[in-house]
Amino acid sequence: MKHSLMIAAAAIALAAGSYSAEAGCVQAARHQGGAKLSKPNKVPHLPPLSGERPDYNGSIVGLWYVVHYLPDGSVFFDSLEQWHSDGTEFELANGYPQLGNVCLGVWKQIGPRTVQLNHIGWDFKEDGSPDGTFTLTGTAKVTQQGKHWEGPYDVKIYDVDGNLLDEVTGTSVAERISVE
């Protein structure tokens, strides 16, 4: 993966499969004309700032551009994720806000440069009424330089009564957004 600065997220897309729930950060995108993305969007680059380059030492803490892939290699969705040193995580998926594109999570260190994530979000119907919840669990292994991470994820989608509707698995790949 080319090292670059990324400052914006792209559209949420289901490239394969289907399910009836419109799960917050993982809901199917509804683009004009029904078009769906088969790959992540390109985001613009910022010129480098002068001065010392930070040494991330493989830490997950920071801002990331994340692409979640399905097992067949197609894009499930992408987002901006902020990982905090207090063990919390915040995600802003590039999807329709009225369906719920903000999600929260908690994480803990489970090994060298490796963390475990437990992430949850609300699910809404197009009219804004509640439609359930979803969870995303996974692990992330940060590269030694701290510029990328990768790991498996498992999304479970539930109705308003807590009944499991669907499950989606795949791999997340992330690139750090920095000021350098």
PDB file of C-alpha atoms in Angstrom:
ATOM      1  CA  MET A   1       0.000   0.000   0.000  1.00  0.00           C
ATOM      2  CA  LYS A   2       1.371   3.408  -0.949  1.00  0.00           C
ATOM      3  CA  HIS A   3       2.256   5.588   2.064  1.00  0.00           C
ATOM      4  CA  SER A   4       0.200   8.770   1.894  1.00  0.00           C
ATOM      5  CA  LEU A   5      -1.872  11.222   3.913  1.00  0.00           C
ATOM      6  CA  MET A   6      -5.589  10.647   3.804  1.00  0.00           C
ATOM      7  CA  ILE A   7      -8.023  13.312   5.003  1.00  0.00           C
ATOM      8  CA  ALA A   8     -11.481  12.136   4.018  1.00  0.00           C
ATOM      9  CA  ALA A   9     -13.447   8.888   3.995  1.00  0.00           C
ATOM     10  CA  ALA A  10     -15.345   7.470   1.061  1.00  0.00           C
ATOM     11  CA  ALA A  11     -18.785   5.902   0.605  1.00  0.00           C
ATOM     12  CA  ILE A  12     -20.074   2.881   2.484  1.00  0.00           C
ATOM     13  CA  ALA A  13     -20.744   0.085   0.037  1.00  0.00           C
ATOM     14  CA  LEU A  14     -21.948  -3.460   0.033  1.00  0.00           C
ATOM     15  CA  ALA A  15     -20.281  -5.027  -2.929  1.00  0.00           C
ATOM     16  CA  ALA A  16     -21.583  -8.531  -2.342  1.00  0.00           C
ATOM     17  CA  GLY A  17     -24.390 -10.199  -0.469  1.00  0.00           C
ATOM     18  CA  SER A  18     -27.420  -8.533   1.027  1.00  0.00           C
ATOM     19  CA  TYR A  19     -29.339  -8.223   4.262  1.00  0.00           C
ATOM     20  CA  SER A  20     -32.479  -6.432   5.296  1.00  0.00           C
ATOM     21  CA  ALA A  21     -31.059  -4.384   8.163  1.00  0.00           C
ATOM     22  CA  GLU A  22     -29.722  -0.877   7.573  1.00  0.00           C
ATOM     23  CA  ALA A  23     -27.036  -1.132  10.253  1.00  0.00           C
ATOM     24  CA  GLY A  24     -25.510   2.261  11.125  1.00  0.00           C
ATOM     25  CA  CYS A  25     -21.836   2.237  10.132  1.00  0.00           C
ATOM     26  CA  VAL A  26     -22.352  -0.898   8.070  1.00  0.00           C
ATOM     27  CA  GLN A  27     -25.637  -0.185   6.265  1.00  0.00           C
ATOM     28  CA  ALA A  28     -25.874  -0.645   2.522  1.00  0.00           C
ATOM     29  CA  ALA A  29     -25.196   2.631   0.714  1.00  0.00           C
ATOM     30  CA  ARG A  30     -28.005   4.026  -1.377  1.00  0.00           C
ATOM     31  CA  HIS A  31     -26.338   6.005  -4.114  1.00  0.00           C
ATOM     32  CA  GLN A  32     -28.171   7.858  -6.854  1.00  0.00           C
ATOM     33  CA  GLY A  33     -29.205   5.343  -9.482  1.00  0.00           C
ATOM     34  CA  GLY A  34     -28.346   2.399  -7.252  1.00  0.00           C
ATOM     35  CA  ALA A  35     -24.629   2.470  -8.082  1.00  0.00           C
ATOM     36  CA  LYS A  36     -22.338   0.855  -5.517  1.00  0.00           C
ATOM     37  CA  LEU A  37     -18.599   1.187  -5.131  1.00  0.00           C
ATOM     38  CA  SER A  38     -16.392  -1.820  -5.845  1.00  0.00           C
ATOM     39  CA  LYS A  39     -13.253  -0.196  -4.432  1.00  0.00           C
ATOM     40  CA  PRO A  40     -12.423   2.497  -1.867  1.00  0.00           C
ATOM     41  CA  ASN A  41     -12.355   6.124  -2.977  1.00  0.00           C
ATOM     42  CA  LYS A  42      -9.087   7.973  -3.357  1.00  0.00           C
ATOM     43  CA  VAL A  43      -8.639  10.795  -0.876  1.00  0.00           C
ATOM     44  CA  PRO A  44      -6.498  13.910  -1.299  1.00  0.00           C
ATOM     45  CA  HIS A  45      -2.973  14.347  -0.008  1.00  0.00           C
ATOM     46  CA  LEU A  46      -1.583  17.172   2.103  1.00  0.00           C
ATOM     47  CA  PRO A  47       1.906  18.561   1.576  1.00  0.00           C
ATOM     48  CA  PRO A  48       4.343  17.443   4.290  1.00  0.00           C
ATOM     49  CA  LEU A  49       5.014  19.797   7.183  1.00  0.00           C
ATOM     50  CA  SER A  50       8.564  20.716   8.080  1.00  0.00           C
ATOM     51  CA  GLY A  51      10.122  19.469  11.305  1.00  0.00           C
ATOM     52  CA  GLU A  52      10.587  16.101  12.956  1.00  0.00           C
ATOM     53  CA  ARG A  53       8.542  13.122  11.893  1.00  0.00           C
ATOM     54  CA  PRO A  54       6.672  11.454  14.747  1.00  0.00           C
ATOM     55  CA  ASP A  55       7.676   7.950  15.832  1.00  0.00           C
ATOM     56  CA  TYR A  56       4.472   6.009  16.424  1.00  0.00           C
ATOM     57  CA  ASN A  57       6.252   2.898  17.785  1.00  0.00           C
ATOM     58  CA  GLY A  58       3.455   0.676  16.518  1.00  0.00           C
ATOM     59  CA  SER A  59       0.741   2.408  18.601  1.00  0.00           C
ATOM     60  CA  ILE A  60      -2.911   2.235  17.484  1.00  0.00           C
ATOM     61  CA  VAL A  61      -3.615   5.658  19.051  1.00  0.00           C
ATOM     62  CA  GLY A  62      -4.421   8.232  16.382  1.00  0.00           C
ATOM     63  CA  LEU A  63      -6.590   8.888  13.338  1.00  0.00           C
ATOM     64  CA  TRP A  64      -6.956   6.231  10.625  1.00  0.00           C
ATOM     65  CA  TYR A  65      -8.566   5.798   7.206  1.00  0.00           C
ATOM     66  CA  VAL A  66      -9.994   2.251   7.289  1.00  0.00           C
ATOM     67  CA  VAL A  67     -11.322   0.046   4.497  1.00  0.00           C
ATOM     68  CA  HIS A  68     -13.271  -3.082   5.475  1.00  0.00           C
ATOM     69  CA  TYR A  69     -13.071  -5.792   2.818  1.00  0.00           C
ATOM     70  CA  LEU A  70     -15.286  -8.837   2.315  1.00  0.00           C
ATOM     71  CA  PRO A  71     -13.644 -12.261   1.861  1.00  0.00           C
ATOM     72  CA  ASP A  72     -13.927 -11.959  -1.945  1.00  0.00           C
ATOM     73  CA  GLY A  73     -11.853  -8.734  -1.849  1.00  0.00           C
ATOM     74  CA  SER A  74     -14.726  -6.352  -2.514  1.00  0.00           C
ATOM     75  CA  VAL A  75     -15.291  -3.320  -0.289  1.00  0.00           C
ATOM     76  CA  PHE A  76     -17.828  -3.680   2.541  1.00  0.00           C
ATOM     77  CA  PHE A  77     -17.443  -0.089   3.799  1.00  0.00           C
ATOM     78  CA  ASP A  78     -14.812   2.503   4.700  1.00  0.00           C
ATOM     79  CA  SER A  79     -14.513   5.094   7.430  1.00  0.00           C
ATOM     80  CA  LEU A  80     -12.429   7.405   9.568  1.00  0.00           C
ATOM     81  CA  GLU A  81     -11.554   5.945  12.978  1.00  0.00           C
ATOM     82  CA  GLN A  82     -10.062   7.744  15.976  1.00  0.00           C
ATOM     83  CA  TRP A  83      -8.378   5.475  18.564  1.00  0.00           C
ATOM     84  CA  HIS A  84      -7.766   7.120  21.959  1.00  0.00           C
ATOM     85  CA  SER A  85      -5.147   6.274  24.597  1.00  0.00           C
ATOM     86  CA  ASP A  86      -7.913   5.705  27.191  1.00  0.00           C
ATOM     87  CA  GLY A  87      -9.087   2.575  25.309  1.00  0.00           C
ATOM     88  CA  THR A  88     -12.006   4.160  23.454  1.00  0.00           C
ATOM     89  CA  GLU A  89     -12.558   4.336  19.708  1.00  0.00           C
ATOM     90  CA  PHE A  90     -14.788   6.571  17.559  1.00  0.00           C
ATOM     91  CA  GLU A  91     -15.804   5.877  13.968  1.00  0.00           C
ATOM     92  CA  LEU A  92     -17.313   8.160  11.349  1.00  0.00           C
ATOM     93  CA  ALA A  93     -18.408   6.019   8.429  1.00  0.00           C
ATOM     94  CA  ASN A  94     -18.935   7.676   5.101  1.00  0.00           C
ATOM     95  CA  GLY A  95     -22.615   6.905   4.895  1.00  0.00           C
ATOM     96  CA  TYR A  96     -25.944   8.554   5.278  1.00  0.00           C
ATOM     97  CA  PRO A  97     -26.117  10.310   8.680  1.00  0.00           C
ATOM     98  CA  GLN A  98     -29.864   9.729   8.941  1.00  0.00           C
ATOM     99  CA  LEU A  99     -29.188   5.959   8.960  1.00  0.00           C
ATOM    100  CA  GLY A 100     -26.535   6.307  11.670  1.00  0.00           C
ATOM    101  CA  ASN A 101     -22.942   6.688  10.540  1.00  0.00           C
ATOM    102  CA  VAL A 102     -21.333   7.346  13.956  1.00  0.00           C
ATOM    103  CA  CYS A 103     -20.237   4.369  16.049  1.00  0.00           C
ATOM    104  CA  LEU A 104     -18.279   3.890  19.260  1.00  0.00           C
ATOM    105  CA  GLY A 105     -15.998   1.200  20.568  1.00  0.00           C
ATOM    106  CA  VAL A 106     -13.575   0.111  23.245  1.00  0.00           C
ATOM    107  CA  TRP A 107     -10.234  -1.598  22.755  1.00  0.00           C
ATOM    108  CA  LYS A 108      -7.448  -3.229  24.712  1.00  0.00           C
ATOM    109  CA  GLN A 109      -3.885  -4.288  24.014  1.00  0.00           C
ATOM    110  CA  ILE A 110      -3.649  -8.084  23.596  1.00  0.00           C
ATOM    111  CA  GLY A 111      -0.106  -8.427  22.280  1.00  0.00           C
ATOM    112  CA  PRO A 112       2.807  -6.538  20.752  1.00  0.00           C
ATOM    113  CA  ARG A 113       1.263  -3.907  18.411  1.00  0.00           C
ATOM    114  CA  THR A 114      -2.009  -5.897  18.528  1.00  0.00           C
ATOM    115  CA  VAL A 115      -5.351  -4.730  19.917  1.00  0.00           C
ATOM    116  CA  GLN A 116      -8.816  -6.200  20.284  1.00  0.00           C
ATOM    117  CA  LEU A 117     -11.834  -4.024  19.387  1.00  0.00           C
ATOM    118  CA  ASN A 118     -15.453  -4.219  20.542  1.00  0.00           C
ATOM    119  CA  HIS A 119     -17.497  -1.715  18.545  1.00  0.00           C
ATOM    120  CA  ILE A 120     -21.259  -1.013  18.598  1.00  0.00           C
ATOM    121  CA  GLY A 121     -23.730   1.152  16.733  1.00  0.00           C
ATOM    122  CA  TRP A 122     -27.412   1.905  16.372  1.00  0.00           C
ATOM    123  CA  ASP A 123     -29.377   0.963  13.299  1.00  0.00           C
ATOM    124  CA  PHE A 124     -32.122   3.131  11.786  1.00  0.00           C
ATOM    125  CA  LYS A 125     -34.714   2.800   9.050  1.00  0.00           C
ATOM    126  CA  GLU A 126     -34.843   5.400   6.291  1.00  0.00           C
ATOM    127  CA  ASP A 127     -37.648   7.213   8.145  1.00  0.00           C
ATOM    128  CA  GLY A 128     -35.387   7.604  11.201  1.00  0.00           C
ATOM    129  CA  SER A 129     -37.125   5.033  13.388  1.00  0.00           C
ATOM    130  CA  PRO A 130     -35.025   2.455  15.316  1.00  0.00           C
ATOM    131  CA  ASP A 131     -34.210  -0.745  13.461  1.00  0.00           C
ATOM    132  CA  GLY A 132     -31.817  -2.494  15.870  1.00  0.00           C
ATOM    133  CA  THR A 133     -28.095  -2.543  16.585  1.00  0.00           C
ATOM    134  CA  PHE A 134     -24.909  -4.053  15.283  1.00  0.00           C
ATOM    135  CA  THR A 135     -21.562  -5.029  16.730  1.00  0.00           C
ATOM    136  CA  LEU A 136     -18.168  -5.160  15.072  1.00  0.00           C
ATOM    137  CA  THR A 137     -15.443  -7.124  16.826  1.00  0.00           C
ATOM    138  CA  GLY A 138     -11.961  -7.680  15.558  1.00  0.00           C
ATOM    139  CA  THR A 139      -8.261  -7.397  16.043  1.00  0.00           C
ATOM    140  CA  ALA A 140      -5.796  -4.940  14.575  1.00  0.00           C
ATOM    141  CA  LYS A 141      -2.057  -5.501  14.218  1.00  0.00           C
ATOM    142  CA  VAL A 142      -0.131  -2.256  13.730  1.00  0.00           C
ATOM    143  CA  THR A 143       3.049  -2.266  11.648  1.00  0.00           C
ATOM    144  CA  GLN A 144       6.321  -1.586  13.470  1.00  0.00           C
ATOM    145  CA  GLN A 145       6.457   1.921  11.982  1.00  0.00           C
ATOM    146  CA  GLY A 146       2.854   2.574  13.054  1.00  0.00           C
ATOM    147  CA  LYS A 147       1.676   3.741   9.628  1.00  0.00           C
ATOM    148  CA  HIS A 148      -0.750   0.879   8.867  1.00  0.00           C
ATOM    149  CA  TRP A 149      -2.764  -1.791  10.576  1.00  0.00           C
ATOM    150  CA  GLU A 150      -4.661  -4.851   9.400  1.00  0.00           C
ATOM    151  CA  GLY A 151      -6.861  -7.508  10.937  1.00  0.00           C
ATOM    152  CA  PRO A 152     -10.025  -9.596  10.757  1.00  0.00           C
ATOM    153  CA  TYR A 153     -13.476  -8.291  11.717  1.00  0.00           C
ATOM    154  CA  ASP A 154     -16.863  -9.872  12.464  1.00  0.00           C
ATOM    155  CA  VAL A 155     -20.065  -7.814  12.161  1.00  0.00           C
ATOM    156  CA  LYS A 156     -23.307  -9.048  13.714  1.00  0.00           C
ATOM    157  CA  ILE A 157     -26.576  -7.266  12.893  1.00  0.00           C
ATOM    158  CA  TYR A 158     -29.541  -7.464  15.311  1.00  0.00           C
ATOM    159  CA  ASP A 159     -33.173  -6.377  15.146  1.00  0.00           C
ATOM    160  CA  VAL A 160     -34.817  -4.226  17.861  1.00  0.00           C
ATOM    161  CA  ASP A 161     -35.590  -7.368  19.904  1.00  0.00           C
ATOM    162  CA  GLY A 162     -31.940  -8.472  19.910  1.00  0.00           C
ATOM    163  CA  ASN A 163     -32.398 -11.279  17.375  1.00  0.00           C
ATOM    164  CA  LEU A 164     -29.401 -11.925  15.119  1.00  0.00           C
ATOM    165  CA  LEU A 165     -30.303 -11.059  11.513  1.00  0.00           C
ATOM    166  CA  ASP A 166     -26.998 -11.396   9.703  1.00  0.00           C
ATOM    167  CA  GLU A 167     -23.251 -11.787  10.149  1.00  0.00           C
ATOM    168  CA  VAL A 168     -20.501 -10.450   7.905  1.00  0.00           C
ATOM    169  CA  THR A 169     -16.776 -11.197   8.220  1.00  0.00           C
ATOM    170  CA  GLY A 170     -13.729  -9.895   6.431  1.00  0.00           C
ATOM    171  CA  THR A 171     -10.463  -8.012   6.801  1.00  0.00           C
ATOM    172  CA  SER A 172      -9.874  -4.365   7.736  1.00  0.00           C
ATOM    173  CA  VAL A 173      -6.900  -2.449   6.343  1.00  0.00           C
ATOM    174  CA  ALA A 174      -5.985   0.997   7.687  1.00  0.00           C
ATOM    175  CA  GLU A 175      -3.614   3.841   6.925  1.00  0.00           C
ATOM    176  CA  ARG A 176      -2.689   6.453   9.524  1.00  0.00           C
ATOM    177  CA  ILE A 177      -3.674  10.064   8.887  1.00  0.00           C
ATOM    178  CA  SER A 178      -0.989  12.357  10.223  1.00  0.00           C
ATOM    179  CA  VAL A 179       0.346  15.879   9.946  1.00  0.00           C
ATOM    180  CA  GLU A 180       3.648  14.821   8.420  1.00  0.00           C
TER     181      GLU A 180
END
